[in-house]
Short mmCIF file of C-alpha atoms in Angstrom, two decimals:
data_model
loop_
_atom_site.label_atom_id
_atom_site.label_comp_id
_atom_site.label_asym_id
_atom_site.label_seq_id
_atom_site.Cartn_x
_atom_site.Cartn_y
_atom_site.Cartn_z
CA MET A 1 -36.97 3.91 8.55
CA GLN A 2 -39.21 6.80 8.43
CA ILE A 3 -42.76 7.13 10.19
CA PHE A 4 -45.26 9.40 9.46
CA ASN A 5 -47.81 9.96 12.42
CA GLN A 6 -51.33 11.33 11.40
CA GLY A 7 -52.87 10.75 14.86
CA GLY A 8 -51.11 13.09 15.98
CA GLY A 9 -47.97 12.53 18.16
CA PHE A 10 -48.36 8.83 20.22
CA VAL A 11 -46.92 5.26 21.14
CA PHE A 12 -47.82 1.98 19.82
CA ARG A 13 -48.23 -0.98 22.44
CA ILE A 14 -47.49 -3.96 22.74
CA THR A 15 -50.24 -6.67 23.91
CA ASP A 16 -51.59 -9.49 23.89
CA ARG A 17 -53.80 -11.01 20.99
CA THR A 18 -57.73 -10.02 21.48
CA ASP A 19 -60.63 -10.74 20.04
CA ALA A 20 -61.44 -7.61 19.41
CA GLU A 21 -62.66 -5.98 16.04
CA ALA A 22 -59.77 -4.75 14.51
CA GLU A 23 -58.29 -4.45 10.54
CA THR A 24 -55.87 -7.23 10.61
CA LEU A 25 -51.72 -6.71 9.43
CA GLN A 26 -48.80 -8.72 8.65
CA HIS A 27 -45.56 -8.91 11.15
CA SER A 28 -42.95 -6.81 9.95
CA ARG A 29 -40.48 -4.93 11.22
CA ASP A 30 -42.07 -2.65 9.47
CA VAL A 31 -44.99 -2.66 10.92
CA PHE A 32 -45.28 0.57 12.72
CA SER A 33 -44.79 2.41 10.16
CA GLN A 34 -46.85 0.62 8.10
CA ALA A 35 -49.74 1.31 11.12
CA LEU A 36 -49.45 4.92 11.31
CA LYS A 37 -49.83 5.36 7.63
CA LEU A 38 -53.07 4.19 7.90
CA GLY A 39 -54.04 6.37 10.26
CA LYS A 40 -56.37 3.64 13.24
CA GLU A 41 -55.65 3.75 17.17
CA PHE A 42 -55.93 -0.36 16.99
CA TYR A 43 -54.14 -3.10 15.79
CA HIS A 44 -54.02 -6.88 15.12
CA VAL A 45 -50.78 -8.22 13.83
CA THR A 46 -49.93 -11.89 12.11
CA GLY A 47 -47.67 -13.23 11.23
CA ALA A 48 -44.67 -12.90 14.27
CA SER A 49 -42.15 -16.10 14.80
CA PHE A 50 -43.37 -15.60 18.55
CA GLY A 51 -47.77 -15.33 17.62
CA ASP A 52 -50.05 -12.42 16.43
CA TYR A 53 -50.53 -9.78 18.87
CA ASP A 54 -51.92 -5.93 19.24
CA ILE A 55 -50.47 -2.89 18.77
CA SER A 56 -53.03 -0.10 19.91
CA TYR A 57 -51.45 3.82 20.83
CA VAL A 58 -51.34 5.30 23.85
CA LYS A 59 -51.13 9.76 23.66
CA ASN A 60 -46.73 11.01 23.44
CA ASN A 61 -48.28 13.42 27.33
CA ASP A 62 -50.37 10.77 28.55
CA LEU A 63 -48.01 9.73 29.16
CA VAL A 64 -47.47 11.94 32.21
CA PRO A 65 -48.85 12.32 35.70
CA GLU A 66 -50.81 14.99 36.24
CA LYS A 67 -49.32 16.28 38.36
CA TYR A 68 -46.13 17.23 35.83
CA ARG A 69 -48.55 18.30 33.63
CA LYS A 70 -49.30 20.66 35.83
CA ILE A 71 -46.37 22.48 35.35
CA LYS A 72 -47.61 24.09 31.77
CA LYS A 73 -51.41 24.21 32.33
CA GLY A 74 -52.40 21.51 30.41
CA THR A 75 -50.31 22.22 27.77
CA ASP A 76 -48.62 19.22 26.42
CA ILE A 77 -45.35 18.89 27.75
CA TYR A 78 -43.94 16.61 24.86
CA PRO A 79 -44.25 16.92 21.22
CA SER A 80 -46.23 15.31 18.80
CA TYR A 81 -43.38 13.81 16.77
CA LEU A 82 -45.89 13.64 13.51
CA THR A 83 -42.75 12.01 11.65
CA TYR A 84 -39.43 11.42 12.75
CA ASP A 85 -36.61 9.63 11.21
CA SER A 86 -34.36 7.13 12.88
CA GLY A 87 -32.61 7.04 9.67
CA ASN A 88 -31.63 10.43 9.45
CA VAL A 89 -28.17 10.15 11.61
CA ASP A 90 -27.40 13.39 12.04
CA SER A 91 -30.50 14.61 12.83
CA LEU A 92 -30.53 12.75 16.34
CA GLU A 93 -28.99 13.60 19.08
CA LEU A 94 -26.88 10.63 21.03
CA SER A 95 -25.19 11.35 23.37
CA LEU A 96 -26.87 10.10 25.94
CA LEU A 97 -27.32 5.83 24.75
CA LYS A 98 -23.45 6.74 23.73
CA GLU A 99 -22.71 7.62 27.65
CA HIS A 100 -23.66 4.96 29.30
CA ARG A 101 -22.16 1.39 28.77
CA ILE A 102 -24.84 -0.87 29.49
CA ILE A 103 -29.17 0.08 28.21
CA GLU A 104 -32.04 -2.02 29.49
CA PHE A 105 -34.76 -0.84 28.49
CA GLU A 106 -38.16 -1.89 31.05
CA GLU A 107 -40.73 -1.18 28.35
CA PHE A 108 -41.69 -2.42 24.79
CA ASN A 109 -43.47 -0.77 22.41
CA GLU A 110 -42.41 1.46 19.67
CA TYR A 111 -39.69 3.70 21.14
CA SER A 112 -38.14 1.52 23.04
CA ILE A 113 -37.63 -0.43 19.78
CA VAL A 114 -36.12 2.62 17.61
CA LEU A 115 -33.90 3.55 20.94
CA GLY A 116 -32.10 0.05 21.21
CA GLN A 117 -32.05 -0.04 17.59
CA LEU A 118 -29.80 3.11 17.37
CA ALA A 119 -28.42 2.11 20.27
CA LEU A 120 -26.71 -0.83 19.26
CA SER A 121 -26.71 0.92 15.30
CA HIS A 122 -24.30 3.92 16.06
CA THR A 123 -22.51 2.79 20.21
CA ASP A 124 -20.81 -0.07 21.02
CA ALA A 125 -22.91 -0.79 24.70
CA GLU A 126 -25.21 -3.83 25.45
CA VAL A 127 -29.18 -3.34 24.98
CA TYR A 128 -31.44 -5.53 27.70
CA TYR A 129 -34.92 -6.08 26.67
CA HIS A 130 -37.58 -8.03 29.05
CA ASP A 131 -39.78 -10.08 25.99
CA GLU A 132 -37.70 -12.35 23.79
CA ARG A 133 -40.11 -10.83 21.09
CA ILE A 134 -38.21 -7.79 20.67
CA TYR A 135 -36.28 -10.53 17.78
CA GLY A 136 -38.68 -10.72 15.98
CA PHE A 137 -38.27 -6.49 15.55
CA ILE A 138 -34.10 -6.62 15.58
CA GLU A 139 -32.13 -8.36 13.82
CA PRO A 140 -29.54 -10.72 16.14
CA SER A 141 -26.75 -9.49 17.27
CA GLU A 142 -24.17 -9.79 20.05
CA ARG A 143 -24.99 -7.09 22.47
CA LEU A 144 -28.62 -7.83 22.25
CA HIS A 145 -29.80 -9.52 25.14
CA VAL A 146 -32.99 -10.66 27.18
CA SER A 147 -33.11 -11.01 30.78
CA GLU A 148 -36.36 -11.04 33.26
CA THR A 149 -35.05 -9.16 35.68
CA PHE A 150 -32.91 -6.08 35.99
CA ASP A 151 -30.52 -4.48 38.26
CA ARG A 152 -31.71 -1.53 38.63
CA THR A 153 -30.01 -0.39 42.11
CA ALA A 154 -28.11 2.88 41.73
CA GLU A 155 -25.62 1.80 44.79
CA ASP A 156 -24.02 -0.87 42.40
CA ASP A 157 -23.91 0.50 39.45
CA PRO A 158 -21.71 3.62 41.39
CA GLU A 159 -20.39 5.13 37.77
CA HIS A 160 -23.34 5.12 35.70
CA HIS A 161 -22.50 3.26 33.09
CA ILE A 162 -25.78 2.02 33.09
CA LEU A 163 -28.90 3.13 31.52
CA HIS A 164 -31.93 1.85 33.30
CA VAL A 165 -35.17 2.84 30.51
CA VAL A 166 -38.05 2.14 33.54
CA ASP A 167 -41.97 1.69 32.47
CA GLU A 168 -42.49 4.61 35.33
CA PHE A 169 -42.86 7.78 34.12
CA VAL A 170 -39.36 9.34 34.62
CA SER A 171 -38.62 12.27 33.39
CA GLY A 172 -34.50 12.85 33.90
CA THR A 173 -34.40 17.13 33.93
CA LEU A 174 -37.44 16.90 36.96
CA GLU A 175 -35.50 14.22 38.94
CA GLY A 176 -31.79 15.76 38.63
CA SER A 177 -29.98 12.50 37.02
CA PHE A 178 -30.35 10.81 33.90
CA HIS A 179 -29.23 7.93 34.06
CA THR A 180 -32.37 6.50 34.86
CA ILE A 181 -35.64 7.33 32.28
CA SER A 182 -38.54 6.51 31.22
CA THR A 183 -39.20 5.44 26.79
CA MET A 184 -40.94 8.47 26.32
CA PRO A 185 -38.58 11.60 28.16
CA LEU A 186 -35.64 9.37 26.58
CA PHE A 187 -36.96 9.16 22.73
CA HIS A 188 -37.62 13.24 22.75
CA SER A 189 -33.82 13.82 24.13
CA VAL A 190 -33.23 11.97 21.29
CA PHE A 191 -35.74 12.94 18.49
CA PHE A 192 -36.55 16.31 19.39
CA TRP A 193 -33.66 18.28 16.87
CA GLN A 194 -36.26 16.65 14.29
CA ASP A 195 -39.37 18.54 15.64
CA LEU A 196 -37.96 21.70 16.42
CA ALA A 197 -36.51 22.06 12.31
CA GLY A 198 -38.32 18.94 10.79
CA HIS A 199 -40.55 21.51 8.02
CA ILE A 200 -37.48 24.27 7.66
CA LYS A 201 -36.28 23.49 4.11
CA GLY A 202 -33.07 25.29 3.68
CA LYS A 203 -29.74 25.86 6.86
CA VAL A 204 -31.40 26.85 9.53
CA ARG A 205 -29.71 30.37 10.97
CA TYR A 206 -31.95 31.13 13.91
CA VAL A 207 -33.69 30.36 16.65
CA GLU A 208 -36.25 32.67 18.41
CA VAL A 209 -37.55 31.44 22.30
CA ALA A 210 -40.96 32.11 23.58
CA ILE A 211 -40.93 32.52 26.97
CA ALA A 212 -43.99 31.53 29.45
CA ASP A 213 -45.93 35.78 30.03
CA ASN A 214 -45.67 33.68 33.97
CA VAL A 215 -42.01 32.89 34.23
CA GLY A 216 -40.26 35.97 35.68
CA ILE A 217 -37.73 38.10 34.99
CA GLY A 218 -34.58 35.75 36.43
CA GLY A 219 -36.30 32.58 34.40
CA VAL A 220 -36.64 34.28 31.53
CA LEU A 221 -33.18 35.53 30.88
CA SER A 222 -32.46 31.88 31.98
CA TYR A 223 -34.27 30.22 29.66
CA TYR A 224 -32.58 32.74 26.90
CA THR A 225 -29.57 31.86 28.24
CA MET A 226 -29.86 27.98 28.55
CA ALA A 227 -31.32 28.26 25.11
CA LYS A 228 -28.32 30.58 23.39
CA LYS A 229 -26.16 27.29 25.00
CA LEU A 230 -28.14 24.51 23.72
CA PHE A 231 -28.46 26.15 20.14
CA ALA A 232 -25.52 27.62 19.77
CA THR A 233 -24.04 23.73 19.94
CA LYS A 234 -25.59 23.82 16.63
CA GLY A 235 -24.00 26.55 15.14
CA TRP A 236 -27.35 28.47 16.05
CA GLY A 237 -28.13 32.24 17.09
CA THR A 238 -30.78 32.72 19.78
CA PHE A 239 -32.83 35.93 20.41
CA LEU A 240 -36.34 36.62 21.95
CA ARG A 241 -39.01 37.37 20.19
CA LYS A 242 -41.11 40.81 20.11
CA ASN A 243 -43.11 40.77 23.24
CA GLY A 244 -42.29 37.08 23.83
CA SER A 245 -42.56 37.11 27.23
CA ARG A 246 -44.27 39.01 30.00
CA TYR A 247 -41.66 42.30 30.07
CA PRO A 248 -41.25 44.32 27.21
CA ASP A 249 -39.24 44.44 24.89
CA GLU A 250 -38.11 48.51 25.29
CA MET A 251 -37.21 47.10 28.90
CA ILE A 252 -36.12 44.50 28.05
CA HIS A 253 -32.76 45.96 25.95
CA HIS A 254 -32.43 49.05 28.21
CA TYR A 255 -31.49 46.22 30.78
CA PHE A 256 -30.06 43.48 29.71
CA ASN A 257 -28.27 42.42 26.49
CA VAL A 258 -30.91 40.13 24.83
CA SER A 259 -30.65 39.81 20.98
CA GLU A 260 -33.00 41.11 19.30
CA CYS A 261 -34.71 39.34 15.43
CA PRO A 262 -32.01 39.91 12.78
CA ASP A 263 -33.48 41.77 9.53
CA ASP A 264 -32.73 37.67 7.57
CA ALA A 265 -34.45 36.44 9.90
CA ASP A 266 -37.43 34.72 8.71
CA ALA A 267 -39.15 31.69 8.12
CA SER A 268 -36.94 29.95 5.84
CA ASN A 269 -34.29 29.93 8.15
CA THR A 270 -35.58 29.84 11.31
CA VAL A 271 -36.63 27.10 14.03
CA PHE A 272 -39.05 29.20 16.43
CA ILE A 273 -40.30 28.03 19.79
CA ASP A 274 -43.25 28.29 21.77
CA ASN A 275 -42.39 25.78 24.82
CA PHE A 276 -39.19 25.98 25.75
CA THR A 277 -40.57 24.28 28.82
CA SER A 278 -40.23 20.68 26.42
CA ILE A 279 -36.91 21.70 24.63
CA SER A 280 -35.88 22.61 28.74
CA MET A 281 -36.79 18.56 28.89
CA THR A 282 -34.19 17.09 26.67
CA TYR A 283 -30.21 16.00 28.11
CA LEU A 284 -28.81 17.66 26.49
CA CYS A 285 -30.32 21.12 27.76
CA SER A 286 -29.08 20.16 30.95
CA LYS A 287 -25.80 20.02 30.18
CA CYS A 288 -26.71 23.59 29.21
CA SER A 289 -26.08 26.15 32.23
CA SER A 290 -29.03 28.88 34.03
CA ASP A 291 -26.50 30.25 34.87
CA ILE A 292 -26.58 34.57 34.21
CA ASP A 293 -22.79 36.33 34.60
CA THR A 294 -22.94 40.31 35.51
CA SER A 295 -22.90 40.01 31.24
CA ILE A 296 -26.09 39.57 30.69
CA LEU A 297 -26.74 42.86 31.98
CA SER A 298 -26.76 45.79 29.83
CA ASP A 299 -23.55 48.58 30.14
CA VAL A 300 -25.58 51.68 31.93
CA PHE A 301 -27.37 49.50 34.30
CA ARG A 302 -24.67 47.66 35.59
CA SER A 303 -22.51 50.87 35.72
CA GLU A 304 -25.87 52.22 37.80
CA LEU A 305 -25.73 49.39 39.93
CA GLU A 306 -22.15 49.19 40.45
CA GLU A 307 -21.97 52.87 41.58
CA TYR A 308 -24.78 52.05 43.91
CA ALA A 309 -22.99 48.92 45.58
CA GLU A 310 -20.32 51.05 46.38
CA THR A 311 -22.74 53.65 48.05
CA VAL A 312 -24.17 51.13 50.41
CA LEU A 313 -21.93 48.99 50.82
CA GLY A 314 -18.56 50.53 51.05
CA GLY A 315 -16.30 49.95 54.15
CA HIS A 316 -18.40 47.71 56.42
CA LYS A 317 -18.20 43.74 56.76
CA VAL A 318 -21.99 42.29 55.07
CA LEU A 319 -23.63 39.84 55.36
CA GLY A 320 -26.59 39.43 52.41
CA ILE A 321 -29.61 37.22 52.67
CA LEU A 322 -32.49 36.43 50.65
CA ILE A 323 -35.88 34.99 52.57
CA ARG A 324 -38.59 34.60 49.94
CA GLY A 325 -42.34 35.34 51.46
CA THR A 326 -44.89 36.13 50.54
CA ASP A 327 -46.19 33.96 46.99
CA TYR A 328 -43.36 31.72 47.55
CA ILE A 329 -46.44 30.74 50.85
CA ALA A 330 -49.29 31.54 49.25
CA SER A 331 -48.55 28.97 46.89
CA GLY A 332 -48.19 26.31 48.56
CA MET A 333 -44.88 24.90 46.83
CA THR A 334 -42.88 22.71 48.65
CA GLY A 335 -39.57 20.42 48.18
CA ALA A 336 -35.95 22.39 47.48
CA ARG A 337 -39.00 25.89 47.35
CA GLN A 338 -40.44 25.69 50.38
CA MET A 339 -38.40 28.79 51.81
CA ALA A 340 -37.81 29.16 55.97
CA THR A 341 -38.63 31.45 58.09
CA VAL A 342 -36.59 34.04 59.13
CA GLU A 343 -38.07 32.13 62.40
CA ASP A 344 -35.94 29.29 60.48
CA MET A 345 -33.00 30.89 60.27
CA LEU A 346 -32.82 33.22 62.72
CA PRO A 347 -30.21 31.00 65.29
CA THR A 348 -27.86 30.70 61.93
CA ILE A 349 -27.75 34.85 61.22
CA GLN A 350 -26.90 34.80 64.68
CA GLU A 351 -23.51 32.46 64.43
CA TRP A 352 -22.47 33.91 61.31
CA ILE A 353 -22.38 36.73 62.57
CA ARG A 354 -20.98 36.70 66.17
CA GLU A 355 -18.64 33.69 63.88
CA ASP A 356 -17.71 37.21 60.96
CA GLY A 357 -17.76 40.13 62.63
CA TYR A 358 -19.80 41.50 60.34
CA ASP A 359 -21.71 43.98 61.21
CA ARG A 360 -23.69 45.05 58.96
CA ILE A 361 -27.25 42.54 56.89
CA PHE A 362 -27.83 43.67 53.72
CA LEU A 363 -31.98 42.29 52.78
CA ALA A 364 -33.39 41.18 49.74
CA THR A 365 -36.56 40.42 49.81
CA GLU A 366 -40.36 41.13 48.48
CA ASP A 367 -42.06 40.66 51.67
CA GLN A 368 -42.58 43.29 54.53
CA ASP A 369 -43.67 41.21 56.50
CA VAL A 370 -40.42 39.71 56.32
CA LEU A 371 -38.76 42.68 56.52
CA GLU A 372 -39.93 44.07 59.36
CA LYS A 373 -39.42 40.67 61.44
CA MET A 374 -35.58 41.47 60.19
CA LYS A 375 -36.02 44.23 61.65
CA LYS A 376 -37.05 43.79 64.98
CA GLU A 377 -34.33 41.41 65.71
CA PHE A 378 -31.47 42.98 64.05
CA GLY A 379 -31.89 47.16 63.77
CA SER A 380 -30.37 49.44 62.61
CA MET A 381 -28.06 46.73 61.36
CA VAL A 382 -30.56 45.31 58.22
CA ILE A 383 -30.54 47.90 54.86
CA ALA A 384 -32.25 46.81 52.72
CA VAL A 385 -33.64 48.58 48.42
CA SER A 386 -36.59 51.05 48.95
CA GLN A 387 -39.53 49.07 46.52
CA VAL A 388 -42.72 47.68 47.40
CA ARG A 389 -43.24 44.46 48.66
CA HIS A 390 -46.27 42.68 49.91
CA ARG A 391 -47.53 40.22 52.76
CA VAL A 392 -49.11 37.04 52.63
CA SER A 393 -52.35 38.74 53.26
CA ASP A 394 -52.29 40.26 49.75
CA PHE A 395 -52.71 36.93 48.14
CA VAL A 396 -56.21 36.24 47.90
CA ASN A 397 -57.85 36.15 44.90
CA VAL A 398 -53.85 34.82 42.97
CA LYS A 399 -51.04 32.76 43.91
CA LEU A 400 -48.22 34.49 41.80
CA LEU A 401 -46.92 38.02 42.44
CA SER A 402 -47.12 37.87 38.58
CA ASP A 403 -50.68 38.08 39.04
CA LEU A 404 -50.26 40.35 42.18
CA GLU A 405 -48.71 43.28 39.56
CA LYS A 406 -51.35 42.87 36.00
CA THR A 407 -54.18 44.14 39.43
CA GLU A 408 -52.49 47.41 39.48
CA ASP A 409 -53.53 50.37 38.53
CA ASP A 410 -50.07 50.88 36.19
CA TYR A 411 -49.06 47.45 35.21
CA THR A 412 -46.08 48.54 32.95
CA SER A 413 -43.81 50.72 35.46
CA VAL A 414 -44.69 48.54 38.78
CA LEU A 415 -43.11 45.76 36.24
CA GLU A 416 -40.75 47.93 35.11
CA ASP A 417 -40.04 48.93 39.37
CA ASN A 418 -40.13 45.66 40.39
CA THR A 419 -38.01 44.04 38.11
CA SER A 420 -34.63 47.69 38.94
CA ASN A 421 -34.54 46.94 42.28
CA TYR A 422 -34.95 42.73 41.58
CA PHE A 423 -31.73 43.41 40.02
CA TYR A 424 -30.16 46.11 42.38
CA ALA A 425 -30.70 43.87 45.29
CA LEU A 426 -29.15 40.66 43.34
CA TYR A 427 -26.41 42.52 43.11
CA LEU A 428 -26.23 44.27 46.21
CA LEU A 429 -26.45 40.33 47.47
CA SER A 430 -23.14 39.77 45.36
CA ARG A 431 -21.71 41.76 46.45
CA CYS A 432 -22.11 40.62 50.78
CA GLN A 433 -18.77 39.16 52.26
CA SER A 434 -21.27 35.80 52.10
CA LEU A 435 -24.39 35.16 51.21
CA MET A 436 -27.48 32.71 53.02
CA VAL A 437 -30.80 32.39 52.12
CA SER A 438 -34.56 30.97 52.31
CA GLY A 439 -34.44 27.86 49.65
CA GLN A 440 -33.50 27.40 46.38
CA CYS A 441 -35.05 30.82 43.69
CA HIS A 442 -33.28 31.72 40.88
CA GLY A 443 -32.00 35.27 43.49
CA TRP A 444 -29.82 32.29 44.90
CA THR A 445 -28.51 31.63 41.65
CA VAL A 446 -27.76 34.62 39.76
CA ALA A 447 -26.06 36.08 42.66
CA ASN A 448 -23.78 33.03 43.36
CA SER A 449 -23.03 33.66 39.76
CA PHE A 450 -22.59 37.23 39.31
CA ASN A 451 -20.15 36.35 42.57
CA GLY A 452 -18.11 34.87 41.39
CA GLY A 453 -17.23 32.12 44.52
CA HIS A 454 -15.74 34.93 45.34
CA TYR A 455 -17.79 34.85 49.31
CA LEU A 456 -16.72 33.91 52.20
CA ARG A 457 -19.47 31.37 52.59
CA SER A 458 -22.49 31.05 51.07
CA TYR A 459 -25.65 28.85 52.49
CA LYS A 460 -29.48 27.71 51.41
CA PHE A 461 -32.09 26.91 53.64
CA GLN A 462 -33.79 23.26 52.11
CA VAL A 463 -36.82 23.47 54.39
CA GLY A 464 -38.77 21.52 53.10
CA LEU A 465 -36.59 18.36 52.33
CA GLU A 466 -35.41 18.17 54.98
CA LYS A 467 -38.95 17.10 56.30
CA HIS A 468 -38.83 14.40 54.08
#
């Protein structure tokens, strides 16, 4: 079935027949295709064995709650899917459907019908719907069932055999599990390859990625690494767009091993991605680690870092501590990204020093208040990279550290200094005997990856989760 969506990114819902004025279509299993080709928002449908009904569209991104839309600052999270072809199996990503023995659809709409057809045609799963009208859209099968209620308790499905496709918004990615998901995110996870490469007539060879300018250097490298792993599954090479992040290209390529645009890359063989957040919201991408290791560092930079680490840490037993403050506090981050304070961390720090006998603390922080508190508590035991630091009180008219950097007279120099210092700090953290971090941030991920699992012990505070 091929569907041409001329209205821009929406899913047709099936509702009871009303008396509203609308064009009438004849029911068939391709009724959605007919409706989309005509390009209107609302239709009556007649001729179905189960009676007449209406179909009306809802825009894909209108299904996303406002709190999640803020992730992209008003731009769309999900693609418009101006066209999609459920018959082109080679261009579909069916792994999430294939990994479950039972698939339960609570929603009854265009996308859930298409997904059910795919599951029945290309997996061994038993497929369940609430609505008996499904038999008017899908050929009867021994694996197609109708049930009034579904058992959605995770405790009764410890092996995750059941894929719950629910009627409230659940992205899968944001919740950290794809065993419960709503229809739109599931549809996106299945059809995203078509959205990416549908306009390319020849063979795709490359993917050009741009990263939003509010993403820090750790995020840029993590997104790039995730993209590289994801597109390698298709045999596609990945490179960062020229001026494709807030960091100057010369700086990026001086410090890091990030591919530049190949000479033969052009519109005939290259997928261009402006919105990597959309790709990161797919199931397959969630399986691609974003962890960066020391191979991301250029040879020159890695040599400089190693020499510095040996000079600063050599001969000492060092506890590495990363404490984020400033914009994490000013922007009101919650949940996993709410940071523990120095006061929150002190009992654990003192316990580790007493039990393990550290004679130095290497402190990584961009917060001047944090540095002063730690030095007041531990004195000369604390060592830190020399860098410009800020206080929460500096964030009067801005929320993010990246916005504060832009207010500096020599923005490029400040950006390079901060980037260099950030990686000096992370590299030294990775060379410490143990690691303690104030909460979830890229620094926790990078330091652990650089360390390669050799810490005596490591701990990440989660005060934002422990309070709920």
